[in-house]
Short mmCIF file of C-alpha atoms in Angstrom, two decimals:
data_model
loop_
_atom_site.label_atom_id
_atom_site.label_comp_id
_atom_site.label_asym_id
_atom_site.label_seq_id
_atom_site.Cartn_x
_atom_site.Cartn_y
_atom_site.Cartn_z
CA ALA A 1 -116.17 -70.48 3.33
CA ARG A 2 -119.10 -68.23 5.55
CA GLN A 3 -122.20 -67.41 5.51
CA HIS A 4 -123.50 -63.12 5.41
CA PRO A 5 -126.79 -63.38 5.85
CA ASN A 6 -127.91 -59.80 5.79
CA PRO A 7 -130.96 -59.63 8.87
CA ASP A 8 -132.92 -56.79 6.76
CA PRO A 9 -132.39 -56.50 3.05
CA SER A 10 -133.69 -52.69 3.91
CA ILE A 11 -131.45 -51.64 6.39
CA SER A 12 -128.30 -50.71 4.51
CA THR A 13 -124.84 -50.81 6.58
CA CYS A 14 -123.06 -48.85 4.34
CA PRO A 15 -122.15 -45.18 5.18
CA ALA A 16 -124.38 -42.36 3.82
CA GLY A 17 -123.31 -41.34 0.62
CA SER A 18 -121.55 -44.60 -0.61
CA GLN A 19 -123.74 -47.27 -2.70
CA PRO A 20 -122.66 -51.09 -2.06
CA PRO A 21 -122.33 -52.72 -5.94
CA SER A 22 -124.02 -54.76 -7.18
CA ARG A 23 -122.13 -57.93 -7.16
CA PRO A 24 -118.80 -57.75 -5.05
CA ARG A 25 -115.68 -57.06 -7.57
CA PHE A 26 -112.34 -59.70 -6.02
CA PRO A 27 -108.89 -57.99 -7.27
CA ARG A 28 -107.99 -60.35 -10.43
CA ARG A 29 -105.74 -62.72 -9.15
CA LEU A 30 -101.90 -62.60 -9.94
CA SER A 31 -98.59 -64.99 -9.28
CA PRO A 32 -97.33 -63.44 -5.86
CA ALA A 33 -94.07 -63.38 -7.60
CA ARG A 34 -95.46 -60.53 -9.88
CA THR A 35 -96.94 -58.41 -7.70
CA LYS A 36 -98.93 -57.76 -4.27
CA PRO A 37 -102.23 -58.37 -4.64
CA ALA A 38 -103.77 -54.84 -4.12
CA ALA A 39 -106.40 -54.06 -1.63
CA PRO A 40 -109.87 -54.19 -2.14
CA PRO A 41 -112.27 -51.06 -1.82
CA PRO A 42 -112.34 -49.71 1.78
CA ASN A 43 -116.23 -50.01 1.66
CA LEU A 44 -116.50 -53.66 0.01
CA ILE A 45 -115.77 -56.20 2.91
CA ALA A 46 -116.33 -53.20 5.88
CA CYS A 47 -119.57 -52.49 4.53
CA CYS A 48 -121.34 -53.93 1.98
CA HIS A 49 -122.55 -57.46 2.96
CA PRO A 50 -123.14 -60.50 -0.13
CA PRO A 51 -126.68 -60.91 -1.13
CA THR A 52 -128.95 -63.66 1.00
CA GLY A 53 -127.41 -66.77 0.47
CA SER A 54 -124.66 -65.93 -0.72
CA THR A 55 -120.68 -67.26 0.17
CA LEU A 56 -117.87 -65.00 0.73
CA ARG A 57 -114.76 -66.84 0.16
CA ILE A 58 -111.97 -65.89 2.82
CA SER A 59 -109.35 -66.52 0.06
CA ASP A 60 -110.80 -64.52 -1.89
CA ALA A 61 -110.07 -61.52 -0.40
CA SER A 62 -107.05 -60.16 -0.95
CA ALA A 63 -106.75 -57.78 2.29
CA PRO A 64 -108.34 -58.04 5.81
CA ALA A 65 -110.68 -55.10 6.99
CA ALA A 66 -108.75 -53.34 9.03
CA GLY A 67 -108.97 -53.47 12.42
CA HIS A 68 -109.53 -57.50 12.10
CA ALA A 69 -107.04 -60.18 11.36
CA SER A 70 -105.46 -62.19 8.53
CA ARG A 71 -107.63 -65.84 8.61
CA VAL A 72 -105.66 -67.28 5.65
CA ALA A 73 -102.18 -67.05 4.65
CA SER A 74 -100.99 -67.18 1.30
CA VAL A 75 -98.00 -69.70 1.38
CA PRO A 76 -97.09 -70.67 -2.60
CA ALA A 77 -96.89 -74.54 -3.36
CA ALA A 78 -93.86 -75.67 -4.53
CA GLY A 79 -95.41 -75.15 -8.05
CA GLU A 80 -95.79 -72.13 -7.44
CA GLU A 81 -92.02 -71.09 -6.11
CA MET A 82 -90.47 -73.82 -9.60
CA ALA A 83 -92.99 -71.22 -11.48
CA ALA A 84 -91.31 -68.00 -9.77
CA ASN A 85 -87.91 -69.43 -10.02
CA LEU A 86 -88.69 -69.80 -13.89
CA GLU A 87 -89.87 -66.22 -14.26
CA ASP A 88 -86.49 -64.94 -13.20
CA VAL A 89 -84.85 -66.35 -16.25
CA PRO A 90 -83.66 -64.99 -18.48
CA SER A 91 -85.50 -65.77 -21.82
CA VAL A 92 -82.35 -66.35 -23.75
CA ASP A 93 -81.76 -69.23 -21.47
CA LEU A 94 -84.71 -70.63 -20.44
CA ILE A 95 -85.19 -71.00 -24.99
CA THR A 96 -81.30 -71.93 -25.52
CA GLU A 97 -82.33 -74.73 -22.72
CA VAL A 98 -85.49 -75.43 -24.74
CA LEU A 99 -83.15 -75.79 -27.77
CA ARG A 100 -80.69 -77.95 -26.47
CA ARG A 101 -83.14 -80.50 -24.72
CA ALA A 102 -85.01 -80.74 -28.32
CA LYS A 103 -81.44 -81.42 -29.81
CA CYS A 104 -80.62 -84.20 -26.88
CA SER A 105 -83.64 -85.96 -27.68
CA SER A 106 -82.13 -87.60 -30.81
CA LYS A 107 -79.24 -88.44 -29.49
CA PRO A 108 -78.66 -92.08 -28.48
CA ASP A 109 -77.93 -93.09 -24.79
CA LYS A 110 -74.24 -93.49 -23.85
CA ARG A 111 -72.38 -94.43 -21.14
CA ILE A 112 -68.52 -93.73 -21.65
CA ILE A 113 -65.55 -94.59 -19.23
CA LEU A 114 -62.35 -92.33 -19.88
CA VAL A 115 -59.40 -94.79 -19.08
CA GLY A 116 -55.62 -93.11 -19.24
CA PRO A 117 -53.16 -92.01 -17.23
CA PRO A 118 -52.55 -87.95 -15.78
CA GLY A 119 -51.32 -85.67 -18.42
CA SER A 120 -52.71 -87.96 -21.78
CA GLY A 121 -55.86 -85.51 -22.26
CA LYS A 122 -58.63 -86.91 -20.43
CA GLY A 123 -59.82 -83.45 -19.16
CA THR A 124 -59.69 -81.80 -22.84
CA GLN A 125 -61.68 -83.75 -24.28
CA SER A 126 -64.28 -85.08 -21.64
CA PRO A 127 -65.91 -81.68 -22.17
CA LEU A 128 -66.39 -81.45 -25.95
CA ILE A 129 -67.78 -85.10 -25.17
CA LYS A 130 -69.79 -83.96 -22.97
CA ASP A 131 -71.59 -80.96 -25.31
CA GLU A 132 -72.56 -83.46 -28.44
CA TYR A 133 -73.82 -86.27 -26.51
CA CYS A 134 -75.98 -84.18 -23.68
CA LEU A 135 -73.84 -86.66 -20.92
CA CYS A 136 -73.14 -85.43 -17.39
CA HIS A 137 -69.35 -85.75 -16.97
CA LEU A 138 -68.83 -87.76 -13.50
CA ALA A 139 -65.41 -87.49 -11.89
CA THR A 140 -65.78 -89.16 -8.72
CA GLY A 141 -63.95 -87.08 -6.50
CA ASP A 142 -65.31 -83.77 -7.03
CA MET A 143 -68.62 -86.12 -6.41
CA LEU A 144 -66.99 -87.55 -3.38
CA ARG A 145 -66.66 -83.76 -2.71
CA ALA A 146 -70.25 -82.88 -3.17
CA ALA A 147 -71.42 -85.61 -1.10
CA VAL A 148 -69.61 -84.75 1.66
CA ALA A 149 -70.60 -81.02 1.76
CA ALA A 150 -74.82 -81.90 1.24
CA LYS A 151 -74.36 -84.11 4.19
CA THR A 152 -76.14 -87.08 2.04
CA PRO A 153 -76.14 -90.05 3.99
CA LEU A 154 -72.98 -91.54 1.65
CA GLY A 155 -71.54 -88.41 1.92
CA ILE A 156 -71.53 -89.22 5.82
CA LYS A 157 -69.67 -91.99 5.93
CA ALA A 158 -67.41 -91.26 3.30
CA LYS A 159 -66.54 -88.34 5.27
CA GLU A 160 -66.54 -90.88 8.40
CA ALA A 161 -63.72 -92.87 6.60
CA MET A 162 -61.61 -89.57 5.65
CA ASN A 163 -61.73 -88.20 9.06
CA LYS A 164 -60.13 -91.93 9.99
CA GLY A 165 -57.50 -92.01 6.97
CA GLU A 166 -59.29 -94.25 5.60
CA LEU A 167 -59.95 -94.60 1.63
CA VAL A 168 -63.57 -94.74 0.53
CA SER A 169 -64.93 -97.86 0.38
CA ASP A 170 -65.45 -99.19 -3.40
CA ASP A 171 -69.04 -100.40 -2.58
CA LEU A 172 -69.54 -96.79 -0.86
CA VAL A 173 -67.89 -94.73 -4.45
CA VAL A 174 -70.34 -97.29 -7.17
CA GLY A 175 -72.76 -95.94 -3.74
CA ILE A 176 -72.15 -91.99 -5.24
CA ILE A 177 -71.87 -92.82 -8.74
CA ASP A 178 -75.64 -94.29 -9.00
CA GLU A 179 -76.97 -91.58 -6.96
CA ALA A 180 -75.34 -88.67 -9.49
CA MET A 181 -76.52 -91.51 -12.14
CA LYS A 182 -80.18 -89.94 -10.89
CA LYS A 183 -80.36 -86.42 -12.10
CA PRO A 184 -82.18 -85.35 -14.68
CA SER A 185 -78.61 -83.68 -16.73
CA CYS A 186 -77.52 -88.03 -16.35
CA GLN A 187 -80.80 -88.51 -18.10
CA LYS A 188 -78.87 -89.71 -21.47
CA GLY A 189 -76.31 -90.86 -20.14
CA PHE A 190 -72.31 -90.38 -18.46
CA ILE A 191 -68.92 -89.62 -18.86
CA LEU A 192 -66.91 -91.04 -16.20
CA ASP A 193 -63.60 -90.06 -15.69
CA GLY A 194 -61.20 -91.50 -12.26
CA PHE A 195 -63.35 -94.53 -12.19
CA PRO A 196 -63.04 -97.40 -12.12
CA ARG A 197 -58.81 -97.72 -11.57
CA THR A 198 -58.61 -101.37 -10.71
CA VAL A 199 -60.76 -105.20 -12.07
CA VAL A 200 -62.64 -104.96 -8.58
CA GLN A 201 -64.09 -101.34 -9.30
CA ALA A 202 -64.52 -102.23 -12.64
CA GLN A 203 -66.88 -105.80 -11.72
CA LYS A 204 -68.75 -103.20 -8.91
CA LEU A 205 -69.84 -100.98 -11.39
CA ASP A 206 -71.33 -103.06 -14.22
CA ASP A 207 -73.52 -105.18 -11.18
CA MET A 208 -74.90 -101.54 -10.36
CA LEU A 209 -75.12 -100.77 -13.93
CA ALA A 210 -76.43 -104.12 -13.94
CA LYS A 211 -79.25 -103.72 -11.80
CA GLN A 212 -80.79 -100.52 -14.08
CA GLY A 213 -80.62 -102.73 -17.55
CA ALA A 214 -77.59 -100.77 -18.41
CA LYS A 215 -74.14 -101.76 -19.52
CA VAL A 216 -71.14 -99.69 -20.06
CA ASP A 217 -71.00 -98.38 -23.38
CA LYS A 218 -67.33 -97.69 -24.78
CA VAL A 219 -63.80 -97.05 -22.66
CA LEU A 220 -62.08 -94.82 -24.29
CA ASN A 221 -58.36 -95.37 -23.72
CA PHE A 222 -56.11 -92.55 -23.88
CA ALA A 223 -53.00 -94.33 -25.08
CA ILE A 224 -49.43 -92.69 -24.50
CA ASP A 225 -46.03 -93.02 -24.19
CA ASP A 226 -44.36 -92.28 -20.38
CA ALA A 227 -41.62 -89.87 -22.15
CA ILE A 228 -44.22 -87.79 -23.72
CA LEU A 229 -46.49 -87.20 -20.64
CA GLU A 230 -43.18 -86.25 -18.30
CA GLU A 231 -42.39 -83.68 -20.98
CA ARG A 232 -46.36 -82.33 -20.90
CA ILE A 233 -46.84 -82.40 -17.14
CA THR A 234 -43.65 -80.87 -16.39
CA GLY A 235 -43.48 -77.98 -18.67
CA ARG A 236 -47.22 -77.01 -17.15
CA TRP A 237 -47.88 -73.37 -15.58
CA ILE A 238 -50.63 -72.08 -13.78
CA HIS A 239 -52.37 -69.32 -13.55
CA PRO A 240 -53.51 -69.77 -9.75
CA SER A 241 -56.68 -67.35 -9.77
CA SER A 242 -57.71 -68.37 -13.31
CA GLY A 243 -56.83 -71.37 -14.23
CA ARG A 244 -55.52 -70.87 -17.09
CA SER A 245 -52.49 -73.25 -18.53
CA TYR A 246 -49.32 -72.41 -20.01
CA HIS A 247 -46.99 -75.03 -21.25
CA THR A 248 -43.20 -73.83 -21.48
CA LYS A 249 -43.14 -75.76 -25.08
CA PHE A 250 -46.34 -76.04 -26.67
CA ALA A 251 -48.15 -72.77 -25.36
CA PRO A 252 -45.77 -70.47 -23.88
CA PRO A 253 -46.63 -67.12 -22.30
CA LYS A 254 -45.33 -64.12 -23.62
CA THR A 255 -43.13 -62.94 -21.00
CA PRO A 256 -41.56 -66.74 -19.20
CA GLY A 257 -43.66 -67.21 -16.21
CA VAL A 258 -45.66 -64.52 -16.04
CA ASP A 259 -49.48 -64.38 -16.62
CA ASP A 260 -50.54 -62.58 -20.36
CA VAL A 261 -53.46 -61.49 -19.55
CA THR A 262 -52.62 -60.02 -15.28
CA GLY A 263 -48.90 -59.85 -15.73
CA GLU A 264 -48.78 -61.85 -12.51
CA PRO A 265 -46.44 -64.90 -11.47
CA LEU A 266 -47.73 -68.27 -13.13
CA ILE A 267 -47.02 -71.16 -10.25
CA GLN A 268 -46.29 -74.81 -11.10
CA ARG A 269 -48.19 -77.35 -8.82
CA LYS A 270 -46.62 -79.39 -6.53
CA ASP A 271 -48.35 -83.02 -8.41
CA ASP A 272 -46.32 -81.31 -12.15
CA THR A 273 -43.05 -83.06 -11.61
CA ALA A 274 -41.25 -85.71 -12.47
CA ALA A 275 -40.95 -87.37 -9.29
CA VAL A 276 -44.76 -87.63 -8.81
CA LEU A 277 -45.47 -88.16 -11.67
CA LYS A 278 -43.06 -91.77 -11.16
CA SER A 279 -45.19 -91.96 -8.70
CA ARG A 280 -48.30 -91.95 -9.90
CA LEU A 281 -47.41 -93.89 -13.56
CA GLU A 282 -46.54 -96.73 -11.78
CA ALA A 283 -50.01 -97.11 -9.87
CA PHE A 284 -51.59 -96.76 -13.21
CA HIS A 285 -49.53 -99.24 -14.82
CA MET A 286 -50.02 -101.52 -12.71
CA GLN A 287 -53.59 -100.74 -10.84
CA THR A 288 -55.86 -99.32 -13.60
CA GLU A 289 -54.11 -101.62 -16.74
CA PRO A 290 -55.26 -104.51 -16.04
CA VAL A 291 -59.10 -102.83 -16.49
CA ILE A 292 -58.01 -101.93 -20.35
CA ASP A 293 -57.62 -105.60 -20.50
CA TYR A 294 -61.20 -106.39 -18.44
CA TYR A 295 -63.33 -104.38 -21.09
CA SER A 296 -61.88 -105.29 -24.15
CA LYS A 297 -62.78 -108.83 -23.48
CA ASN A 298 -65.87 -107.57 -24.69
CA GLY A 299 -64.95 -104.99 -27.45
CA LEU A 300 -66.04 -102.16 -25.66
CA VAL A 301 -62.08 -100.46 -25.62
CA ALA A 302 -61.15 -98.27 -27.99
CA ASN A 303 -57.17 -97.31 -27.99
CA LEU A 304 -56.81 -93.53 -28.89
CA HIS A 305 -53.23 -91.93 -30.16
CA ALA A 306 -53.11 -89.34 -27.22
CA GLU A 307 -49.77 -88.00 -28.13
CA LYS A 308 -51.48 -86.15 -31.05
CA PRO A 309 -53.29 -82.85 -30.95
CA PRO A 310 -56.19 -82.06 -29.90
CA LYS A 311 -57.84 -81.23 -32.83
CA GLU A 312 -56.52 -84.73 -34.28
CA VAL A 313 -57.58 -86.90 -31.04
CA THR A 314 -61.71 -85.56 -30.76
CA VAL A 315 -61.52 -86.80 -34.56
CA GLU A 316 -60.20 -90.21 -32.85
CA VAL A 317 -63.13 -90.31 -30.54
CA GLN A 318 -65.74 -89.25 -32.79
CA LYS A 319 -64.76 -92.53 -34.70
CA ALA A 320 -64.95 -94.31 -32.02
CA LEU A 321 -68.70 -93.34 -31.12
CA SER A 322 -70.13 -93.20 -33.94
#
């Protein structure tokens, strides 16, 4: 603050014909996100001194006097930046999110693991579970890629391992899961997909959760015969630009090999072949099935009939989690 005493109150420093206001009237401060501050009257700062003994706060002056350098740079605080961002969010989106969080507040916490071979329907059920129970969906592959892209300390270590052609260690993956669980979206719990794949990984996950006073609540086992999986996988066709999925038997396109919406050709993923599926199923039976036995000892496994239509599987999921 600076003092501006008038050495002789009888002497006016304002131009002839102008009258100083009885007291300075500074413009009302508005959020910097909404508007630029209005300039004060030209004779207010340049001409008129405050009464003797009064204080002029430089931060109250919205614009400097002509010919004078600005002494204070207005830098919004973190809270103001957040408020500015919220002001740009459409009201309907804000209301929707508030209502969603209010609904989620009454939901019980759940930590769920999905286990099943490729094509068993985990990807179909996980978004339904996520929305119903207000959980976050943790897919280890996506989390690794996100950590590498964000250059987090764990992401840097993961990238170093991948650049050397090495597998990312179990401890590193568990650490990335631990990081992801701290996000606000995981406040009510998580759905873990793609991990653990081995008993050792399951033990490391349990140890990490135990340090937080938490534990796995349910393991959903998507049980299905290998022969049915081969029929499901090898019949899948994809429209690459939109991600629309078709199946030659269960959900065929109107015209074989052509997307219903765009008329563009469909493709089959390289992994969606009988040979690749056979290799992946062998790895699943050898490594991941023991994980089901590991959790079964604690009564955490719910076996689902994954060969059923999706809606019927959803009913089984709801019963298992109720």
